[in-house]
PDB file of C-alpha atoms in Angstrom:
ATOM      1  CA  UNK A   1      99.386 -55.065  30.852  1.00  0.00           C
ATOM      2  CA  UNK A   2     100.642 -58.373  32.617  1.00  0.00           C
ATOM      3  CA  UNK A   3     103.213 -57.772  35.047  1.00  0.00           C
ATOM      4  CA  UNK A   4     106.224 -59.898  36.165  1.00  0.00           C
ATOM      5  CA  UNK A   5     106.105 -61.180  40.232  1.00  0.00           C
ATOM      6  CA  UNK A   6     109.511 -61.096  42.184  1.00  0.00           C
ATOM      7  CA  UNK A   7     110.797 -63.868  40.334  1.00  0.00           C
ATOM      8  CA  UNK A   8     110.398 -62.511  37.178  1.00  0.00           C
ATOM      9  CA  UNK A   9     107.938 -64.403  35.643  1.00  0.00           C
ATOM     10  CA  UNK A  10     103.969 -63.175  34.378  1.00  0.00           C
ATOM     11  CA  UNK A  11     100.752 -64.048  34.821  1.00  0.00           C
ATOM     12  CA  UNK A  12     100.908 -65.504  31.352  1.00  0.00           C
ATOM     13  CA  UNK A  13     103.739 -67.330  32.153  1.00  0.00           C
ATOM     14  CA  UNK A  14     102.979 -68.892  35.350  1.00  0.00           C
ATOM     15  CA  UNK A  15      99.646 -70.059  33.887  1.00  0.00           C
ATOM     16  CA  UNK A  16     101.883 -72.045  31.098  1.00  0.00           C
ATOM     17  CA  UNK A  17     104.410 -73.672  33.149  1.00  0.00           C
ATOM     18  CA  UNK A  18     101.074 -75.192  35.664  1.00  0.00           C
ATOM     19  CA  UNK A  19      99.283 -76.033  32.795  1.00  0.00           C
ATOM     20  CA  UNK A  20     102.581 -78.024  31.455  1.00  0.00           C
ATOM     21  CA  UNK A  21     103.183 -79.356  34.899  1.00  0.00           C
ATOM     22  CA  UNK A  22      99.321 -80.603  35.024  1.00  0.00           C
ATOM     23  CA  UNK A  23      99.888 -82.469  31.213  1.00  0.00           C
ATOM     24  CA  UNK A  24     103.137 -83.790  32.494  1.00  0.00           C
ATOM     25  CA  UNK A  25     100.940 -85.407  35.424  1.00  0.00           C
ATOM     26  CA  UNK A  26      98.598 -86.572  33.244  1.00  0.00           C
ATOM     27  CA  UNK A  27     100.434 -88.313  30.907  1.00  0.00           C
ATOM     28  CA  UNK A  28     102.573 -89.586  33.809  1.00  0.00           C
ATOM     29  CA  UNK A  29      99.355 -91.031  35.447  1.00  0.00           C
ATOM     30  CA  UNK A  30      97.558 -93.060  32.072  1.00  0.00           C
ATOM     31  CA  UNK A  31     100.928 -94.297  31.377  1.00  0.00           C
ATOM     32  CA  UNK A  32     101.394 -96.053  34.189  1.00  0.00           C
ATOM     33  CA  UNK A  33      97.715 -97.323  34.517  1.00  0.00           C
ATOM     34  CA  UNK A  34      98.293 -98.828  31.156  1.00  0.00           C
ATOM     35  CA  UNK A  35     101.327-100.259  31.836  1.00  0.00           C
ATOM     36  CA  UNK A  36      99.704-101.565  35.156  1.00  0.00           C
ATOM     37  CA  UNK A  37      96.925-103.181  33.151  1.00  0.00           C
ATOM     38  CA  UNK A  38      99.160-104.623  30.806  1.00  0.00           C
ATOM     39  CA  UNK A  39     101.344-106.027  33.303  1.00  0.00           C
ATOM     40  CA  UNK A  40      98.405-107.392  35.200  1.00  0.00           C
ATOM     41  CA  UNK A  41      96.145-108.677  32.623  1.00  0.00           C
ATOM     42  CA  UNK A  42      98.233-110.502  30.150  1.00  0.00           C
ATOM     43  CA  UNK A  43      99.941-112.861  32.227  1.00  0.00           C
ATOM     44  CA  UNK A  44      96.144-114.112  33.256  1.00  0.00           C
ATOM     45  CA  UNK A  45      95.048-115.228  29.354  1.00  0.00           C
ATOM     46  CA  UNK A  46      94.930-119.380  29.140  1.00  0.00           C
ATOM     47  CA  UNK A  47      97.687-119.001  26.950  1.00  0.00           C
ATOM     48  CA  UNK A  48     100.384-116.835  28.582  1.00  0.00           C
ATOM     49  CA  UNK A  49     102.759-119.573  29.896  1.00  0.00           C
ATOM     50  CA  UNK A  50     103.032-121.541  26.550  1.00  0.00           C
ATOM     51  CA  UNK A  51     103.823-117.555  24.800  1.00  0.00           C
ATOM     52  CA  UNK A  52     106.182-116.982  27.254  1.00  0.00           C
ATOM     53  CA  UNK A  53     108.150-119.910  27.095  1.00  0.00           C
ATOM     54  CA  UNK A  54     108.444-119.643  23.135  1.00  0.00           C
ATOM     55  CA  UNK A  55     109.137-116.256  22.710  1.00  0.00           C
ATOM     56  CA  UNK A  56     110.373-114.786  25.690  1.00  0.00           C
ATOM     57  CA  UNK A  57     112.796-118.119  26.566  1.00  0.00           C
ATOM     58  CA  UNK A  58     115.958-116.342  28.345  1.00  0.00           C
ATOM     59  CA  UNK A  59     118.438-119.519  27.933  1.00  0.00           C
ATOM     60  CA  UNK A  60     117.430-119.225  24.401  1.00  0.00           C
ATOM     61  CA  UNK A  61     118.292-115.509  24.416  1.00  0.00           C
ATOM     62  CA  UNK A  62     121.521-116.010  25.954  1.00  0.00           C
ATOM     63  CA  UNK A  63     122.722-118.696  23.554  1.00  0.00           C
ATOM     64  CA  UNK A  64     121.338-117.050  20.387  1.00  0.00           C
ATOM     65  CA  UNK A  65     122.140-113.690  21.091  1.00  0.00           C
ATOM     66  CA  UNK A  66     125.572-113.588  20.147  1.00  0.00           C
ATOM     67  CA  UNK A  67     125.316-115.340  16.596  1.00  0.00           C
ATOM     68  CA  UNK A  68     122.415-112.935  16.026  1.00  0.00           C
ATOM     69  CA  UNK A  69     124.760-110.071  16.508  1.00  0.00           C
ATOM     70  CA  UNK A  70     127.420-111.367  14.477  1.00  0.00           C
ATOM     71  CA  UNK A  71     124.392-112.216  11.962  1.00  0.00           C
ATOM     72  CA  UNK A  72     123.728-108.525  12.052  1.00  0.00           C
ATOM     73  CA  UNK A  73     126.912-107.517  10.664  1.00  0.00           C
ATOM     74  CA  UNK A  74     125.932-108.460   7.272  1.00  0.00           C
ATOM     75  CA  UNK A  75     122.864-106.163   7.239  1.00  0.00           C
ATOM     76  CA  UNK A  76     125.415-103.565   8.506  1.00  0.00           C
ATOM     77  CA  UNK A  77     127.709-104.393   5.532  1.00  0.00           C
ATOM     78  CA  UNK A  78     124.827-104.476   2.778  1.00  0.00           C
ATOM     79  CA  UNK A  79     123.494-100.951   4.523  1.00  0.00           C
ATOM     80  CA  UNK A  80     126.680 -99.459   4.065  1.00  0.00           C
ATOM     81  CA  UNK A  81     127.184 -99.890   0.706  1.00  0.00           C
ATOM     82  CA  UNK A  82     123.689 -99.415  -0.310  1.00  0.00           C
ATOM     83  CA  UNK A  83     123.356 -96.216   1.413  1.00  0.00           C
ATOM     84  CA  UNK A  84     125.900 -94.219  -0.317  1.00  0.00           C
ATOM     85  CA  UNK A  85     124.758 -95.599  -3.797  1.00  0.00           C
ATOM     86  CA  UNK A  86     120.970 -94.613  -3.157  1.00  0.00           C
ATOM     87  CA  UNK A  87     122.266 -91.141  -2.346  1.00  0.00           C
ATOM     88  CA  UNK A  88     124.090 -90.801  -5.409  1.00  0.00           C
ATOM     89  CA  UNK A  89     121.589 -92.658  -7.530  1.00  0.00           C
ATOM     90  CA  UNK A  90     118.516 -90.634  -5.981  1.00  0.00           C
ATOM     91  CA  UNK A  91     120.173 -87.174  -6.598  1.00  0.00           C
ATOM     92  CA  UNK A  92     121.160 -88.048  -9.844  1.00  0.00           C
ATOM     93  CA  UNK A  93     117.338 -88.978 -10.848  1.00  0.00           C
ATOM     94  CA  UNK A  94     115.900 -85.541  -9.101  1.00  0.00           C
ATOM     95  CA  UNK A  95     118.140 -83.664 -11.187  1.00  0.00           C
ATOM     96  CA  UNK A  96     117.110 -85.230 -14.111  1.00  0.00           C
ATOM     97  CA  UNK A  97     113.423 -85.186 -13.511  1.00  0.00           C
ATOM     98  CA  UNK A  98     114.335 -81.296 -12.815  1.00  0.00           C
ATOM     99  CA  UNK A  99     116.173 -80.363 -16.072  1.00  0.00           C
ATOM    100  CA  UNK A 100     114.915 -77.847 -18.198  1.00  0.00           C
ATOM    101  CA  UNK A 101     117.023 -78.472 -21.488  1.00  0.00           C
ATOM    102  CA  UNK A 102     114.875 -79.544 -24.226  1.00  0.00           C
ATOM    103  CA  UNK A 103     118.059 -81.694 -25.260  1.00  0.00           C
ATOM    104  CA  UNK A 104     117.700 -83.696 -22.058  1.00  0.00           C
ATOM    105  CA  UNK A 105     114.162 -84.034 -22.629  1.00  0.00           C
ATOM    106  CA  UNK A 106     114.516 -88.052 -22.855  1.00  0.00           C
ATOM    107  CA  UNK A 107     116.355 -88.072 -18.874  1.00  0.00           C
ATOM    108  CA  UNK A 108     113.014 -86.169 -17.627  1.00  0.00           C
ATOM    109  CA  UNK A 109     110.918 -89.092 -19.524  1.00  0.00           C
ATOM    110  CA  UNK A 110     113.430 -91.617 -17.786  1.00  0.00           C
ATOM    111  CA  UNK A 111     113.599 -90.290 -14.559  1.00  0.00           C
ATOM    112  CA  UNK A 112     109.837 -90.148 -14.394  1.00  0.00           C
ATOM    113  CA  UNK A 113     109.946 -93.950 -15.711  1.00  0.00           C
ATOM    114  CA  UNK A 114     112.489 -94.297 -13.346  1.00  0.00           C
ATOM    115  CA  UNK A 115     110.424 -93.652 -10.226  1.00  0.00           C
ATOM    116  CA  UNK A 116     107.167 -95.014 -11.622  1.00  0.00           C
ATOM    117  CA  UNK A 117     108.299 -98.247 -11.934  1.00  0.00           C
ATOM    118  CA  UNK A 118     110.465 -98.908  -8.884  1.00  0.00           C
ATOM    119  CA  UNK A 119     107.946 -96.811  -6.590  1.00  0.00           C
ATOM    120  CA  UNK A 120     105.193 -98.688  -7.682  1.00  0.00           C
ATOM    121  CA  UNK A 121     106.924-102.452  -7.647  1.00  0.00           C
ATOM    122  CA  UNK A 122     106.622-103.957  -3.750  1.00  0.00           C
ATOM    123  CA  UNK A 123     110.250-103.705  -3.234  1.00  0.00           C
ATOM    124  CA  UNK A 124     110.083-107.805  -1.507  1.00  0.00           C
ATOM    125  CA  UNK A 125     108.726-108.476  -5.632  1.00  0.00           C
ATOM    126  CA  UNK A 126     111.997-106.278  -6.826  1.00  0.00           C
ATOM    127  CA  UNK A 127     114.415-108.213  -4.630  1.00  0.00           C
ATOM    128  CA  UNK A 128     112.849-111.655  -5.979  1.00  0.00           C
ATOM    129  CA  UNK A 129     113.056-110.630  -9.775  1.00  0.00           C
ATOM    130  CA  UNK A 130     116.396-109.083  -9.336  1.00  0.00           C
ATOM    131  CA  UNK A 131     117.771-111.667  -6.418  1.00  0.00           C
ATOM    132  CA  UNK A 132     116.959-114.530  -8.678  1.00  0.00           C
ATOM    133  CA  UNK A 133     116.312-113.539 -12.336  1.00  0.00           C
ATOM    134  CA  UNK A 134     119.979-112.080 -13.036  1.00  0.00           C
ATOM    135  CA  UNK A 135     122.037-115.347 -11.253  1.00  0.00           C
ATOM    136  CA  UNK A 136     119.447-117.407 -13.025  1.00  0.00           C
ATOM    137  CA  UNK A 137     121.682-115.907 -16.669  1.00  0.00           C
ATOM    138  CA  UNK A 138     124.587-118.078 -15.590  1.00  0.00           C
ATOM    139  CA  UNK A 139     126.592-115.722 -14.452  1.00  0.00           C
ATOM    140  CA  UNK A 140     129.939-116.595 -13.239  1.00  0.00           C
ATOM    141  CA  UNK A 141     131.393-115.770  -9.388  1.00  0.00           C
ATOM    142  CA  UNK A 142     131.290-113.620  -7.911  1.00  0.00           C
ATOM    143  CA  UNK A 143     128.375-111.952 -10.217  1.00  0.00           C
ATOM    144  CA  UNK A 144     125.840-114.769  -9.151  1.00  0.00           C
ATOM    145  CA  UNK A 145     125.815-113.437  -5.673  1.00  0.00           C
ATOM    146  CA  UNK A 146     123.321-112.828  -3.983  1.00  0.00           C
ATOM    147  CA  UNK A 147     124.628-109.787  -1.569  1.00  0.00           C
ATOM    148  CA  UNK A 148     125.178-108.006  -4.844  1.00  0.00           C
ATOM    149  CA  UNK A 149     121.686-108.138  -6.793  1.00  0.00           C
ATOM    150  CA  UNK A 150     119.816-108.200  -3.663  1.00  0.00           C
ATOM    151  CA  UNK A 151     122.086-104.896  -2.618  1.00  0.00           C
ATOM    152  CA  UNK A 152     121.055-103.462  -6.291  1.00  0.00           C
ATOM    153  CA  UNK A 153     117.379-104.386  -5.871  1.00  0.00           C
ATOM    154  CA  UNK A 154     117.516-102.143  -2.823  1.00  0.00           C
ATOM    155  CA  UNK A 155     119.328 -99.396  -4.643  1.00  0.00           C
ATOM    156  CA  UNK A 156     117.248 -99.384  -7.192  1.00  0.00           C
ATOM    157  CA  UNK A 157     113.358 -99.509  -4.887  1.00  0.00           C
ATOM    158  CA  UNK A 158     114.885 -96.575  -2.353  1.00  0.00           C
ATOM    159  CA  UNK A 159     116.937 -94.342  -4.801  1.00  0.00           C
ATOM    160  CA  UNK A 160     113.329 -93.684  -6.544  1.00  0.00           C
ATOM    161  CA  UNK A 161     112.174 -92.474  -3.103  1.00  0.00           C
ATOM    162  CA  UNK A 162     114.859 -90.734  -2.207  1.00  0.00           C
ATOM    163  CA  UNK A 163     115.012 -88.461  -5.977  1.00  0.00           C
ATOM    164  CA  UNK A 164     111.367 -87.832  -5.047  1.00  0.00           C
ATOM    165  CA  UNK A 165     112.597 -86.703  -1.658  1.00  0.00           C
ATOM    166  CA  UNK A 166     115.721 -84.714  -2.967  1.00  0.00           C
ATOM    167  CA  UNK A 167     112.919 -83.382  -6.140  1.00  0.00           C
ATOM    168  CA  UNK A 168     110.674 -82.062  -3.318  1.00  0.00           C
ATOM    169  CA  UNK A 169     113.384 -80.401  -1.750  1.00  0.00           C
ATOM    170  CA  UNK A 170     114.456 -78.662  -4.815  1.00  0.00           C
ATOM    171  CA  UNK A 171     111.103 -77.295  -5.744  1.00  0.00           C
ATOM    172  CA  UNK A 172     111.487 -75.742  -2.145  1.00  0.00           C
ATOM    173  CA  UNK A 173     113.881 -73.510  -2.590  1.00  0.00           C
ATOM    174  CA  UNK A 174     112.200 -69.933  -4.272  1.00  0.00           C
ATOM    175  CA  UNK A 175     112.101 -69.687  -7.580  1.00  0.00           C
ATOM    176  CA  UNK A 176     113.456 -65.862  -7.509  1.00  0.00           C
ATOM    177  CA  UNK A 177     116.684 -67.777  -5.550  1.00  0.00           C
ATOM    178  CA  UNK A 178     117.336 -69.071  -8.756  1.00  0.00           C
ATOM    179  CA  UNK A 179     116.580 -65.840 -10.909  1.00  0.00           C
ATOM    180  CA  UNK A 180     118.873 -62.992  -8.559  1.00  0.00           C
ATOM    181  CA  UNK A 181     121.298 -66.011  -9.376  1.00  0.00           C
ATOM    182  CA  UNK A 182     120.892 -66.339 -13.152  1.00  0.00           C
ATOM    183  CA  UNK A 183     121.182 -62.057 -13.227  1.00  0.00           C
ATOM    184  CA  UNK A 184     124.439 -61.975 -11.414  1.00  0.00           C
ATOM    185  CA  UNK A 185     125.055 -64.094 -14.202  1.00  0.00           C
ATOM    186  CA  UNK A 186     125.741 -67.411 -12.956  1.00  0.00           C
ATOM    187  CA  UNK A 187     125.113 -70.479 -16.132  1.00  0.00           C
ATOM    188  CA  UNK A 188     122.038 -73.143 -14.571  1.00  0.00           C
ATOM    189  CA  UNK A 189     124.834 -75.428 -13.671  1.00  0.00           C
ATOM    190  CA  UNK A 190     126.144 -73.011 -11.029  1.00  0.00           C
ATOM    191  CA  UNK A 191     122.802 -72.469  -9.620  1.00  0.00           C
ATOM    192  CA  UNK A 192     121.902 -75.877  -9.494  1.00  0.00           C
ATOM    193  CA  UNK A 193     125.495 -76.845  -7.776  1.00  0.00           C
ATOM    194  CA  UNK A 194     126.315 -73.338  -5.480  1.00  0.00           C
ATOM    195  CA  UNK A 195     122.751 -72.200  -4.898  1.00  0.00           C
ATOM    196  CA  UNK A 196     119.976 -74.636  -5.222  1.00  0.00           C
ATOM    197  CA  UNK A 197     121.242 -78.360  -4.129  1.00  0.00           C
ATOM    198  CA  UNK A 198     122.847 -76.852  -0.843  1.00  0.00           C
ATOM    199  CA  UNK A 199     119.753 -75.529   0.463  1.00  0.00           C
ATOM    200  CA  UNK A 200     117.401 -78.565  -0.842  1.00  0.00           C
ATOM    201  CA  UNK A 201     119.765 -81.032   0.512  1.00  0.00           C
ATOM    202  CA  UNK A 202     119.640 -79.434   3.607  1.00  0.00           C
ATOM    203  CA  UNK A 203     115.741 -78.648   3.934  1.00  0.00           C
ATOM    204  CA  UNK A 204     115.483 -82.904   2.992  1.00  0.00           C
ATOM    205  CA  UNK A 205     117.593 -84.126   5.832  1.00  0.00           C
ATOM    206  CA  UNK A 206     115.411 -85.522   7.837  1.00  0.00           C
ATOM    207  CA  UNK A 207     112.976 -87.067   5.954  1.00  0.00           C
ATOM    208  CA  UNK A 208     116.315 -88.561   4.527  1.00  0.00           C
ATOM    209  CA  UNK A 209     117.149 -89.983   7.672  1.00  0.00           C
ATOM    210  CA  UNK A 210     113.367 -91.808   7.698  1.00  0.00           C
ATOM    211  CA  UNK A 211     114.509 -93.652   4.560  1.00  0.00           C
ATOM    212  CA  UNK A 212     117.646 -94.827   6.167  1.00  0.00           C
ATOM    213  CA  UNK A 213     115.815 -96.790   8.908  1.00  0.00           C
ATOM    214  CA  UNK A 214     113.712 -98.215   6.438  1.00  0.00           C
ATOM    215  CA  UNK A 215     116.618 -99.044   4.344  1.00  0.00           C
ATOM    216  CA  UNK A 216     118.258-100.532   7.485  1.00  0.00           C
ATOM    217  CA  UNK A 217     114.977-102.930   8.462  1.00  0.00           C
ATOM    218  CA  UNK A 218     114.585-103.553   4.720  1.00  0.00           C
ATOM    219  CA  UNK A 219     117.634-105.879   4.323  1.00  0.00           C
ATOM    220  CA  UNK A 220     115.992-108.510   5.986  1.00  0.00           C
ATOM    221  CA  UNK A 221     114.576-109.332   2.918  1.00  0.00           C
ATOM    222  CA  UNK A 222     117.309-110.210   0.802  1.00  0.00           C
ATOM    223  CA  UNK A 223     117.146-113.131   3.681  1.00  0.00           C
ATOM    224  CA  UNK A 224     114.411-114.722   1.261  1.00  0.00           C
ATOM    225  CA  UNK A 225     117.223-114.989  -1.935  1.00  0.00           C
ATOM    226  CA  UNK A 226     120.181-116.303   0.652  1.00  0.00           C
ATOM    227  CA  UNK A 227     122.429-114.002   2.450  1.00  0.00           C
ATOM    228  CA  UNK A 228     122.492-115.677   5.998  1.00  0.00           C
ATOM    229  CA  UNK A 229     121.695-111.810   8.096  1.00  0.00           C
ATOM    230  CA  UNK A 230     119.890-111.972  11.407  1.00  0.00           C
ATOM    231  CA  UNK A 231     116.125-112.587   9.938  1.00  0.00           C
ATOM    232  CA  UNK A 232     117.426-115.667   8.297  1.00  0.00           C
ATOM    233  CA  UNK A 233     119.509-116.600  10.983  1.00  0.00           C
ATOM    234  CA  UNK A 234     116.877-116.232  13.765  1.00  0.00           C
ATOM    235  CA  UNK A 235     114.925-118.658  11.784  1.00  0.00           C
ATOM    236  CA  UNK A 236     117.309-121.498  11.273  1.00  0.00           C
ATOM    237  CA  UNK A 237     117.549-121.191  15.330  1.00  0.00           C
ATOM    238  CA  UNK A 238     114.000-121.138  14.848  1.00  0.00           C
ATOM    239  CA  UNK A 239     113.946-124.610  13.530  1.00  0.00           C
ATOM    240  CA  UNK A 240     116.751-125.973  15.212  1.00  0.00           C
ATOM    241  CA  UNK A 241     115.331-125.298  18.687  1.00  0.00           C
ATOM    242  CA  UNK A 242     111.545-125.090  17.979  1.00  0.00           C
ATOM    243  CA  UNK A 243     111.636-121.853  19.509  1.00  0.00           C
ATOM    244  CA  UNK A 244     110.368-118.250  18.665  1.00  0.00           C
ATOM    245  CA  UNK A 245     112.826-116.462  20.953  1.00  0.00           C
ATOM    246  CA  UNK A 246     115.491-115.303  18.719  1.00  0.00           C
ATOM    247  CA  UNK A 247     113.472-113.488  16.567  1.00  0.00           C
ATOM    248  CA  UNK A 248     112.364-111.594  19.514  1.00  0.00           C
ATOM    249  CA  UNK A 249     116.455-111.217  20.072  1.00  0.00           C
ATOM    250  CA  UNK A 250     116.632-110.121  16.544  1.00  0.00           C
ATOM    251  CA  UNK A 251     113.807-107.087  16.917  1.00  0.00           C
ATOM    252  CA  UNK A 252     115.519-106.162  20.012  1.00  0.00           C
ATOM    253  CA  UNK A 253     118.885-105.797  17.976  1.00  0.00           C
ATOM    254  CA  UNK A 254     117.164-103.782  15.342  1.00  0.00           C
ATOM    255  CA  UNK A 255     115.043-101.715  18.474  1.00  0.00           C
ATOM    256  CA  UNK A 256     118.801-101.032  19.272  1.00  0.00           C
ATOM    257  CA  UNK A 257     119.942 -99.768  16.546  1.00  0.00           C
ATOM    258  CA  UNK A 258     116.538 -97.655  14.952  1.00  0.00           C
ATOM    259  CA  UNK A 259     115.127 -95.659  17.975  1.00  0.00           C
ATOM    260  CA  UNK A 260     117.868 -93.698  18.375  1.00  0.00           C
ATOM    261  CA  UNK A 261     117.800 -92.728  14.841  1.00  0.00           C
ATOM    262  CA  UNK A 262     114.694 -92.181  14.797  1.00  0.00           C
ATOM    263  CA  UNK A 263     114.627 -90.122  17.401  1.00  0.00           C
ATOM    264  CA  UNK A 264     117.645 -88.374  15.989  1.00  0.00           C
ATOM    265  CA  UNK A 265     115.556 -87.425  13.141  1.00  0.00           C
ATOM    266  CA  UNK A 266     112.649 -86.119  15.181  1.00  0.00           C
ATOM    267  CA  UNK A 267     114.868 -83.948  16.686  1.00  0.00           C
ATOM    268  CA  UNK A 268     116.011 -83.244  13.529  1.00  0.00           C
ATOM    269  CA  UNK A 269     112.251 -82.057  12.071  1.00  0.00           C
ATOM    270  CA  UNK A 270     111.581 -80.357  15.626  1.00  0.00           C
ATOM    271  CA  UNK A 271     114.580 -78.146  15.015  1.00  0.00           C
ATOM    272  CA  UNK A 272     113.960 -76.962  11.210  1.00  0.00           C
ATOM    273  CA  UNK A 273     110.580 -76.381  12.212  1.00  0.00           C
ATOM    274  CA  UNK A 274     111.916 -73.760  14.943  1.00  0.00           C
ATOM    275  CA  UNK A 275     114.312 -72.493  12.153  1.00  0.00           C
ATOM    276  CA  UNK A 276     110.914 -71.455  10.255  1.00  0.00           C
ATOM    277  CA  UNK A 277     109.107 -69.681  12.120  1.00  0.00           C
TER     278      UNK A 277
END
């Protein structure tokens, strides 16, 4: 049998903590040789000075930067209302792709159409159908805009992702969950609502929060039917100051704003992994 030293710790456990510290090094040590390479290298190709100057301009930075982040707002705005709507819209399809009613037969056929169609449409094709073939019906103002069908084209692409997501999620929780439930003689509806969305929402939270910072990146593309947000905006400065720069500003804005959520979600995978074992 290992036994603890002075300080408490084994054998075992002195082994792990050099072999972590000798990893650590490691990956310390390759990441700064390829760092160093980069660094060193790149600036020596023919073409370096002429990349630098049109994408990595700082004047240009400086006096784009602020209309890019006012420019940003909008894909803020269109997130923020899409967001809840895909929510609603995505749970609404998982539970109809999960009835078991014969009566409601025809919402399992159109939730599976559902999810079909928009999973299987390139959601930059959706947002041109929708973006231009609905204002193209004459609608008055405000329902030729823009923001709003592109917004729906977006609701429609990632609220079939997201019922898959929430539909996974509810085949995870145990069938016998929903059985002791039914014999203390709760109806379906009551296990759906008090025993079986609670834990599936929960158990799909992070893969959730992957389809939010795709949602978020995804905007850009209503760019391509109008709505001036900071991909469209970056290129007018584009052509205005034959200059690549501010769309470098622009991926630094969205850098910003997605690694922290993404990390935020790792964290959040890392810790309902721990919770299972």
């Amino acid at each position: 049998m290992t036994q603890p030293n002075a300080a408490g710790a084994t054998r075992r456990q002195r082994y792990e903590a050099a072999q972590r510290r000798r990893a650590a090094l490691i990956a310390a040590t390759s990441t700064a040789l390829v760092a160093a390479a980069i660094v060193t290298l790149v600036p020596m190709t023919p073409g370096w000075e002429k990349v630098q100057r049109s994408f990595f301009n700082y004047d240009t930075l400086v006096l784009t930067f602020p209309k890019l982040l006012e420019a940003f707002t909008i894909n803020v705005m269109i997130f923020a209302w899409s967001a809840p709507a895909i929510a609603v819209l995505g749970l609404l399809i998982a539970l109809a792709r999960d009835t078991k009613s014969p009566a409601l037969f025809p919402l399992r056929i159109f939730g599976a159409a559902f999810t079909d169609v928009f999973r299987g449409v390139p959601v930059i094709l959706t947002v041109y159908l929708i973006g231009f073939g609905i204002p193209g019906l004459g609608l008055p103002r405000p329902w030729n805009s823009p923001y709003i069908w592109g917004s729906l084209a977006l609701i429609l692409t990632y609220s079939a992702y997201v019922a898959e997501i929430f539909r996974s999620g509810i085949d995870s929780v145990h069938h016998s969950q929903r059985a002791a439930a039914l014999s203390l003689g709760l109806t379906e509806r009551q296990v759906t609502r008090d025993v079986v969305l609670p834990q599936a929402i929960r158990n799909v939270v992070p893969a959730q929060m992957n389809m939010l910072i795709a949602l978020q990146k995804d905007v850009s593309l209503l760019s391509f039917i109008g709505p001036v947000e900071v991909f469209r905006q970056a290129g007018v400065f584009k052509s205005l100051l034959a200059d690549f720069t501010p769309y470098v500003g622009a991926a630094i804005i969205f850098l910003v704003v997605t690694v922290p959520a993404t990390r935020y979600a790792d964290y959040l995978m890392a810790r309902q992994r721990r919770d299972r074992r």
